[in-house]
Structures are given as C-alpha cells and as structure tokens.
Amino acid sequence: MATYKRLPKHIGIIPDGNRRWAQENGFKKQEGYKFGIEPGLELYHLCLELGIEEMTFYGFTVDNTKRPAEQTKAFQKACVDAVNKLKDRDADLLVVGNTNSPLFPKELLPYTKRTKFGKGLMKINFLVNYGWNWDLNYGIKKSDFDSKQDFTKNIASSDISRMDLIIRWGGRRRLSGFLPIQSIYSDFYVAEEMWPDYNLNQVHAALQWYQDQDITLGG
Amino acid sequence: MATYKRLPKHIGIIPDGNRRWAQENGFKKQEGYKFGIEPGLELYHLCLELGIEEMTFYGFTVDNTKRPAEQTKAFQKACVDAVNKLKDRDADLLVVGNTNSPLFPKELLPYTKRTKFGKGLMKINFLVNYGWNWDLNYGIKKSDFDSKQDFTKNIASSDISRMDLIIRWGGRRRLSGFLPIQSIYSDFYVAEEMWPDYNLNQVHAALQWYQDQDITLGG
C-alpha cells in the first residue's frame, strides 16, 4: 500500500455527479444515487486502512429537496441504505441534519446521537437534510444562547471537527454549503470523475497532492 | 476584447504568493507585498472594462498579523498604498475589518463607510485586518441582537454580496477564511502563478472556465 509523509486526520467528501452519471449511462436521473452507495463503502475501507481518523460525507441538503420528488425520494433512500450497510462495519456514526422536517428520513433519527457499530474504529459523520444556514443559526435560536460566547461553538455540527482535506467528485469547484465553519482552512481537491465512477486511484491522487500542501492556518 | 456568454457579477480575489515570489526573486519576504499593488489596479481596470459590478480583495487577516512584525508592517502599508492609488479611479470603496485593534491601519478608517471615488463605477470591497470569526460573531455581540433573526443578515460584512467567482493566485486550493457566508456557492478558480506575476491571461482563463459552470445553488 502507498505510504504518505503526511495524511489528513479528517477528510470531507462531496460525492457529486450521480445524476450526470445516470444520464450518461442510460438511466433516469434519480437512478444514479443507488450507484453511489458502494463507492462510499469502498472509500471508507480504504481510509480506514490508511489510518484516517474521521470522515464526513455530504449526503443531501435542504436545498437539494427542492428537486423533483422522485429524485428526493431516491437520495433519501440511498442515505438510509448506506447507513444500513455501514452497520456491518466498524464505524462511529453521527448523522447531522434538520430533523424538524418531514424530509429527514425517520429511519436515521437514532443516529443523530453518535452510535458505535462494531469496534467503532472511525468517526463517520453523515450530513442528511443538512443546511448551512440551519447549522449556523442552530445554537443561536436556543433559549439558553449566550451572545457573549463564540457562537461557532454551538452550531448544530459542533461535534464535527475541522476538515483537513475535502475531496469533491464530479468536477465542480465549489463547496455548496458544506460545513462553512469546518471548511475554513480545508485544502480542496476536485476529482473530475462522477461519483459512481469512484476508484481508489482518485483518492491516492488527492492524498499525494495533499501531502505537499503546507498548512499555515493563516500564520 | 474577449466576450463571454456569462460573466460573474461579483469576483473575489485572494492575492496570494507575495512572499514566495519575493524569495524566488531575491527579495526579503516582506518586500513582496509592494509588488502586489500594481497587479490589483490592473485587475480592477480589466474587470471594469468587462462590466464586472463588484470585486472583493482579501487584504490581510487577523491571523496574518501573527507573522513577524516587519511583514505585518509591510502588508499594512501595501493596503494603505493601494487605497491611495484607488482614489484616482472610479471605485465605490468599502473597507471591512476589525477596527477595534491597533493592527487596523488608521488611515483606512474613513473607508469603513462606503466611499465613492470619481464616478464610483464599481463596488470594491477590501478586507483589512479581517477575521472570519470576528465577521460572523459581529452582529451577535451587539446589544440589540435578536436571536430570532437569521444572524447572517447582521454579520460585519453584510454589505458585501454573494461572490459568484473566487480567483486565488499562488496555487493553493483553500479559502483561508475568506468571507464564509458569501463564498458558500462561489465557483473557485486557482491560478498557479504568484500574485506579483499577475497578467490578464490568467483572468481570461478563469472567466472562460467560469462561463461553462452551471449555477444551481443546490437546486
């Protein structure tokens, strides 16, 4: 296996391109999502083997649910199916998203508290019905909010650490609301391939690039 | 002049690489900043000619001021010098940064209210002694803050609109705290050249790339 002089502790994943992949391969747009589950599991196994401590997957957002209903249903189901498959692995799962909405899949409610599967070897965070604005305003709207504090300590995603590296599949070079606070200093790598066309060489290319970035945090 | 089928309304600029450029060209690190002023003016003229409505330049951050004093002095001076040169142009300038700190150059205090130079043809925002955390917490810490509201309407940079395109010089692929709210959906283009090596071809390459991006805002 490849070795690296420096690895990210926490990798964020934007698994984009499912719909474009579906259309290019003769499927309906909404059929693309189910082809995104296996890549996620393979990526989890690769990162576990490499010693990555934490991963965050961008499932779907509140904005995404404005899409046609058959697409929304399909990505909701893909998220539930992904979690059901993860149960057989050694993950420590936290689902983060707006549960005060019928669009949040109720099957995932138990995992909005961090839950160990197997040996719970890697922290996996999964954003489901997530909204950046919901996330940031979350703590502020609570009755016990203290405006003297730094509000970023009380965001909905406060149990998710700073991301060192973000890998986005599908060629687009934007964050699209992916954890605004935790992405502040993240190095951002874009793979041109659509997410269902995932393979491990794409990850090794990202890690190779990452190990040569200097980390200054602005200093 | 090149024409584009679609132009960004608002471009954010991260003019990185001054110190690396200085070292590669036989100067001390802190001497790099003064070579970054002329590129900024050239870029302003190019964008004005193209019809860009708003630009935001990432001057320096609170984190940057942890660097050696001679560097801090040099980038503070470069920011003041840049504004003095902009006075002869047709810009509508707003400086945004933490003025409650001796590190904010006092010469720039008048411009923390938007100020028209000449015909004031283009909105120019200039982040000086800026901090993402300061920006986001700004409105919340005010005595009249209402936690029922969306706090993102009351951030320190609330007069700066969403950025459509961010161009970062100097090869690094991260946002480094550059307006976390306004960069949520920004397309992010990286020029490998150091900022003092600016030329207009780099901008045209960015705009050519940008016009082929689809804008979905998550929908």
PDB file of C-alpha atoms in Angstrom, chain B residues 37-197:
ATOM      1  CA  ILE B  37      -0.321  46.814  -5.665  1.00  0.00           C
ATOM      2  CA  GLU B  38       0.063  47.366  -9.401  1.00  0.00           C
ATOM      3  CA  PRO B  39      -1.500  43.950 -10.255  1.00  0.00           C
ATOM      4  CA  GLY B  40      -4.557  44.894  -8.190  1.00  0.00           C
ATOM      5  CA  LEU B  41      -5.034  48.121 -10.112  1.00  0.00           C
ATOM      6  CA  GLU B  42      -4.579  46.396 -13.465  1.00  0.00           C
ATOM      7  CA  LEU B  43      -7.101  43.759 -12.473  1.00  0.00           C
ATOM      8  CA  TYR B  44      -9.564  46.460 -11.402  1.00  0.00           C
ATOM      9  CA  HIS B  45      -9.263  48.146 -14.802  1.00  0.00           C
ATOM     10  CA  LEU B  46      -9.725  44.881 -16.668  1.00  0.00           C
ATOM     11  CA  CYS B  47     -12.836  43.978 -14.674  1.00  0.00           C
ATOM     12  CA  LEU B  48     -14.294  47.460 -15.047  1.00  0.00           C
ATOM     13  CA  GLU B  49     -13.865  47.208 -18.798  1.00  0.00           C
ATOM     14  CA  LEU B  50     -15.526  43.782 -18.799  1.00  0.00           C
ATOM     15  CA  GLY B  51     -18.511  45.089 -16.854  1.00  0.00           C
ATOM     16  CA  ILE B  52     -17.966  43.296 -13.543  1.00  0.00           C
ATOM     17  CA  GLU B  53     -20.128  45.015 -10.917  1.00  0.00           C
ATOM     18  CA  GLU B  54     -18.380  44.174  -7.670  1.00  0.00           C
ATOM     19  CA  MET B  55     -14.977  42.934  -6.534  1.00  0.00           C
ATOM     20  CA  THR B  56     -13.691  41.920  -3.132  1.00  0.00           C
ATOM     21  CA  PHE B  57      -9.969  41.811  -2.369  1.00  0.00           C
ATOM     22  CA  TYR B  58      -8.606  39.773   0.526  1.00  0.00           C
ATOM     23  CA  GLY B  59      -6.136  42.217   2.050  1.00  0.00           C
ATOM     24  CA  PHE B  60      -4.898  40.766   5.327  1.00  0.00           C
ATOM     25  CA  THR B  61      -6.417  38.878   8.225  1.00  0.00           C
ATOM     26  CA  VAL B  62      -6.154  38.959  11.983  1.00  0.00           C
ATOM     27  CA  ASP B  63      -4.354  35.599  11.691  1.00  0.00           C
ATOM     28  CA  ASN B  64      -1.811  37.067   9.260  1.00  0.00           C
ATOM     29  CA  THR B  65      -0.750  39.601  11.871  1.00  0.00           C
ATOM     30  CA  LYS B  66       0.829  36.786  13.912  1.00  0.00           C
ATOM     31  CA  ARG B  67       3.662  36.873  11.375  1.00  0.00           C
ATOM     32  CA  PRO B  68       6.953  38.721  12.042  1.00  0.00           C
ATOM     33  CA  ALA B  69       6.449  42.465  12.649  1.00  0.00           C
ATOM     34  CA  GLU B  70       8.318  43.552   9.501  1.00  0.00           C
ATOM     35  CA  GLN B  71       5.898  41.500   7.392  1.00  0.00           C
ATOM     36  CA  THR B  72       2.847  42.873   9.202  1.00  0.00           C
ATOM     37  CA  LYS B  73       4.092  46.437   8.683  1.00  0.00           C
ATOM     38  CA  ALA B  74       4.718  45.737   5.007  1.00  0.00           C
ATOM     39  CA  PHE B  75       1.244  44.374   4.222  1.00  0.00           C
ATOM     40  CA  GLN B  76      -0.433  47.115   6.285  1.00  0.00           C
ATOM     41  CA  LYS B  77       1.460  49.706   4.226  1.00  0.00           C
ATOM     42  CA  ALA B  78       0.615  47.942   0.969  1.00  0.00           C
ATOM     43  CA  CYS B  79      -3.096  48.120   1.831  1.00  0.00           C
ATOM     44  CA  VAL B  80      -2.910  51.852   2.576  1.00  0.00           C
ATOM     45  CA  ASP B  81      -0.899  52.491  -0.597  1.00  0.00           C
ATOM     46  CA  ALA B  82      -3.404  50.514  -2.667  1.00  0.00           C
ATOM     47  CA  VAL B  83      -6.310  52.610  -1.375  1.00  0.00           C
ATOM     48  CA  ASN B  84      -4.404  55.815  -2.062  1.00  0.00           C
ATOM     49  CA  LYS B  85      -3.913  54.755  -5.678  1.00  0.00           C
ATOM     50  CA  LEU B  86      -7.548  53.719  -5.984  1.00  0.00           C
ATOM     51  CA  LYS B  87      -8.589  57.286  -5.105  1.00  0.00           C
ATOM     52  CA  ASP B  88      -7.699  58.351  -8.658  1.00  0.00           C
ATOM     53  CA  ARG B  89     -10.038  55.719 -10.138  1.00  0.00           C
ATOM     54  CA  ASP B  90     -13.818  55.350 -10.316  1.00  0.00           C
ATOM     55  CA  ALA B  91     -14.436  52.993  -7.422  1.00  0.00           C
ATOM     56  CA  ASP B  92     -17.029  52.765  -4.665  1.00  0.00           C
ATOM     57  CA  LEU B  93     -14.871  51.545  -1.808  1.00  0.00           C
ATOM     58  CA  LEU B  94     -15.784  49.729   1.397  1.00  0.00           C
ATOM     59  CA  VAL B  95     -13.103  48.573   3.815  1.00  0.00           C
ATOM     60  CA  VAL B  96     -14.215  45.759   6.133  1.00  0.00           C
ATOM     61  CA  GLY B  97     -12.146  44.650   9.105  1.00  0.00           C
ATOM     62  CA  ASN B  98     -11.763  44.786  12.848  1.00  0.00           C
ATOM     63  CA  THR B  99     -11.118  48.438  13.639  1.00  0.00           C
ATOM     64  CA  ASN B 100     -11.006  47.776  17.408  1.00  0.00           C
ATOM     65  CA  SER B 101      -7.377  46.796  17.131  1.00  0.00           C
ATOM     66  CA  PRO B 102      -4.142  48.758  16.746  1.00  0.00           C
ATOM     67  CA  LEU B 103      -3.362  46.496  13.763  1.00  0.00           C
ATOM     68  CA  PHE B 104      -6.056  48.138  11.663  1.00  0.00           C
ATOM     69  CA  PRO B 105      -4.330  50.958   9.701  1.00  0.00           C
ATOM     70  CA  LYS B 106      -5.932  54.162  10.944  1.00  0.00           C
ATOM     71  CA  GLU B 107      -5.539  55.795   7.524  1.00  0.00           C
ATOM     72  CA  LEU B 108      -8.283  53.470   6.293  1.00  0.00           C
ATOM     73  CA  LEU B 109     -10.864  54.255   8.992  1.00  0.00           C
ATOM     74  CA  PRO B 110     -12.798  56.728   6.774  1.00  0.00           C
ATOM     75  CA  TYR B 111     -13.475  53.968   4.252  1.00  0.00           C
ATOM     76  CA  THR B 112     -15.251  51.647   6.655  1.00  0.00           C
ATOM     77  CA  LYS B 113     -18.238  53.574   5.339  1.00  0.00           C
ATOM     78  CA  ARG B 114     -18.688  53.088   1.611  1.00  0.00           C
ATOM     79  CA  THR B 115     -16.992  55.979  -0.213  1.00  0.00           C
ATOM     80  CA  LYS B 116     -17.247  56.969  -3.880  1.00  0.00           C
ATOM     81  CA  PHE B 117     -14.086  57.913  -5.752  1.00  0.00           C
ATOM     82  CA  GLY B 118     -14.622  59.681  -9.096  1.00  0.00           C
ATOM     83  CA  LYS B 119     -17.718  58.246 -10.772  1.00  0.00           C
ATOM     84  CA  GLY B 120     -17.815  55.331  -8.320  1.00  0.00           C
ATOM     85  CA  LEU B 121     -18.376  52.904 -11.184  1.00  0.00           C
ATOM     86  CA  MET B 122     -17.526  49.645  -9.421  1.00  0.00           C
ATOM     87  CA  LYS B 123     -18.082  48.388  -5.894  1.00  0.00           C
ATOM     88  CA  ILE B 124     -14.719  47.479  -4.401  1.00  0.00           C
ATOM     89  CA  ASN B 125     -14.624  45.729  -1.046  1.00  0.00           C
ATOM     90  CA  PHE B 126     -11.307  45.454   0.704  1.00  0.00           C
ATOM     91  CA  LEU B 127     -10.815  43.165   3.687  1.00  0.00           C
ATOM     92  CA  VAL B 128      -8.258  44.691   6.047  1.00  0.00           C
ATOM     93  CA  ASN B 129      -7.492  43.146   9.438  1.00  0.00           C
ATOM     94  CA  TYR B 130     -10.410  40.847   8.691  1.00  0.00           C
ATOM     95  CA  GLY B 131     -11.240  37.711  10.651  1.00  0.00           C
ATOM     96  CA  TRP B 132     -13.916  35.188   9.686  1.00  0.00           C
ATOM     97  CA  ASN B 133     -14.768  34.601  13.325  1.00  0.00           C
ATOM     98  CA  TRP B 134     -14.930  38.326  14.042  1.00  0.00           C
ATOM     99  CA  ASP B 135     -17.135  38.797  10.967  1.00  0.00           C
ATOM    100  CA  LEU B 136     -19.644  36.099  11.914  1.00  0.00           C
ATOM    101  CA  ASN B 137     -19.854  36.995  15.605  1.00  0.00           C
ATOM    102  CA  TYR B 138     -20.069  40.752  14.966  1.00  0.00           C
ATOM    103  CA  GLY B 139     -23.846  41.204  14.939  1.00  0.00           C
ATOM    104  CA  ILE B 140     -24.498  38.628  17.628  1.00  0.00           C
ATOM    105  CA  LYS B 141     -22.435  40.526  20.184  1.00  0.00           C
ATOM    106  CA  LYS B 142     -24.416  43.747  19.666  1.00  0.00           C
ATOM    107  CA  SER B 143     -26.780  44.732  22.452  1.00  0.00           C
ATOM    108  CA  ASP B 144     -29.788  44.882  20.107  1.00  0.00           C
ATOM    109  CA  PHE B 145     -29.170  41.434  18.609  1.00  0.00           C
ATOM    110  CA  ASP B 146     -32.355  39.455  18.144  1.00  0.00           C
ATOM    111  CA  SER B 147     -31.714  35.705  18.192  1.00  0.00           C
ATOM    112  CA  LYS B 148     -34.960  35.075  16.326  1.00  0.00           C
ATOM    113  CA  GLN B 149     -33.489  36.619  13.195  1.00  0.00           C
ATOM    114  CA  ASP B 150     -31.133  34.979  10.733  1.00  0.00           C
ATOM    115  CA  PHE B 151     -27.793  36.160  12.131  1.00  0.00           C
ATOM    116  CA  THR B 152     -26.165  36.045   8.684  1.00  0.00           C
ATOM    117  CA  LYS B 153     -28.019  39.291   7.902  1.00  0.00           C
ATOM    118  CA  ASN B 154     -26.071  41.027  10.669  1.00  0.00           C
ATOM    119  CA  ILE B 155     -22.512  39.936  10.051  1.00  0.00           C
ATOM    120  CA  ALA B 156     -19.818  42.613   9.810  1.00  0.00           C
ATOM    121  CA  SER B 157     -19.543  42.038   6.051  1.00  0.00           C
ATOM    122  CA  SER B 158     -23.293  42.192   5.439  1.00  0.00           C
ATOM    123  CA  ASP B 159     -22.842  44.942   2.820  1.00  0.00           C
ATOM    124  CA  ILE B 160     -20.818  42.531   0.689  1.00  0.00           C
ATOM    125  CA  SER B 161     -22.911  40.403  -1.668  1.00  0.00           C
ATOM    126  CA  ARG B 162     -22.541  36.729  -2.522  1.00  0.00           C
ATOM    127  CA  MET B 163     -19.433  36.077  -4.629  1.00  0.00           C
ATOM    128  CA  ASP B 164     -20.010  34.254  -7.909  1.00  0.00           C
ATOM    129  CA  LEU B 165     -16.378  33.514  -8.638  1.00  0.00           C
ATOM    130  CA  ILE B 166     -13.299  33.458  -6.439  1.00  0.00           C
ATOM    131  CA  ILE B 167      -9.868  33.551  -8.056  1.00  0.00           C
ATOM    132  CA  ARG B 168      -6.930  32.634  -5.871  1.00  0.00           C
ATOM    133  CA  TRP B 169      -3.390  33.278  -7.055  1.00  0.00           C
ATOM    134  CA  GLY B 170      -0.382  31.325  -5.799  1.00  0.00           C
ATOM    135  CA  GLY B 171      -1.562  27.756  -6.358  1.00  0.00           C
ATOM    136  CA  ARG B 172      -3.206  26.980  -3.030  1.00  0.00           C
ATOM    137  CA  ARG B 173      -6.644  25.461  -3.091  1.00  0.00           C
ATOM    138  CA  ARG B 174      -8.332  26.684   0.051  1.00  0.00           C
ATOM    139  CA  LEU B 175     -10.441  29.631   1.127  1.00  0.00           C
ATOM    140  CA  SER B 176      -8.447  30.511   4.261  1.00  0.00           C
ATOM    141  CA  GLY B 177     -11.406  32.175   5.954  1.00  0.00           C
ATOM    142  CA  PHE B 178     -12.381  34.388   3.004  1.00  0.00           C
ATOM    143  CA  LEU B 179     -15.987  35.507   3.711  1.00  0.00           C
ATOM    144  CA  PRO B 180     -17.502  32.170   4.803  1.00  0.00           C
ATOM    145  CA  ILE B 181     -21.091  33.226   4.093  1.00  0.00           C
ATOM    146  CA  GLN B 182     -20.525  34.952   0.742  1.00  0.00           C
ATOM    147  CA  SER B 183     -18.337  32.097  -0.533  1.00  0.00           C
ATOM    148  CA  ILE B 184     -20.907  29.326   0.133  1.00  0.00           C
ATOM    149  CA  TYR B 185     -21.794  28.861  -3.540  1.00  0.00           C
ATOM    150  CA  SER B 186     -18.795  30.535  -5.191  1.00  0.00           C
ATOM    151  CA  ASP B 187     -17.016  28.803  -8.008  1.00  0.00           C
ATOM    152  CA  PHE B 188     -13.364  28.599  -7.053  1.00  0.00           C
ATOM    153  CA  TYR B 189     -10.583  29.027  -9.593  1.00  0.00           C
ATOM    154  CA  VAL B 190      -6.902  28.709  -8.755  1.00  0.00           C
ATOM    155  CA  ALA B 191      -4.132  30.377 -10.761  1.00  0.00           C
ATOM    156  CA  GLU B 192      -0.769  28.714 -10.208  1.00  0.00           C
ATOM    157  CA  GLU B 193       1.198  31.945 -10.675  1.00  0.00           C
ATOM    158  CA  MET B 194       2.217  34.058  -7.695  1.00  0.00           C
ATOM    159  CA  TRP B 195       0.198  37.271  -7.356  1.00  0.00           C
ATOM    160  CA  PRO B 196       3.032  39.676  -8.338  1.00  0.00           C
ATOM    161  CA  ASP B 197       3.231  37.680 -11.596  1.00  0.00           C
TER     162      ASP B 197
END
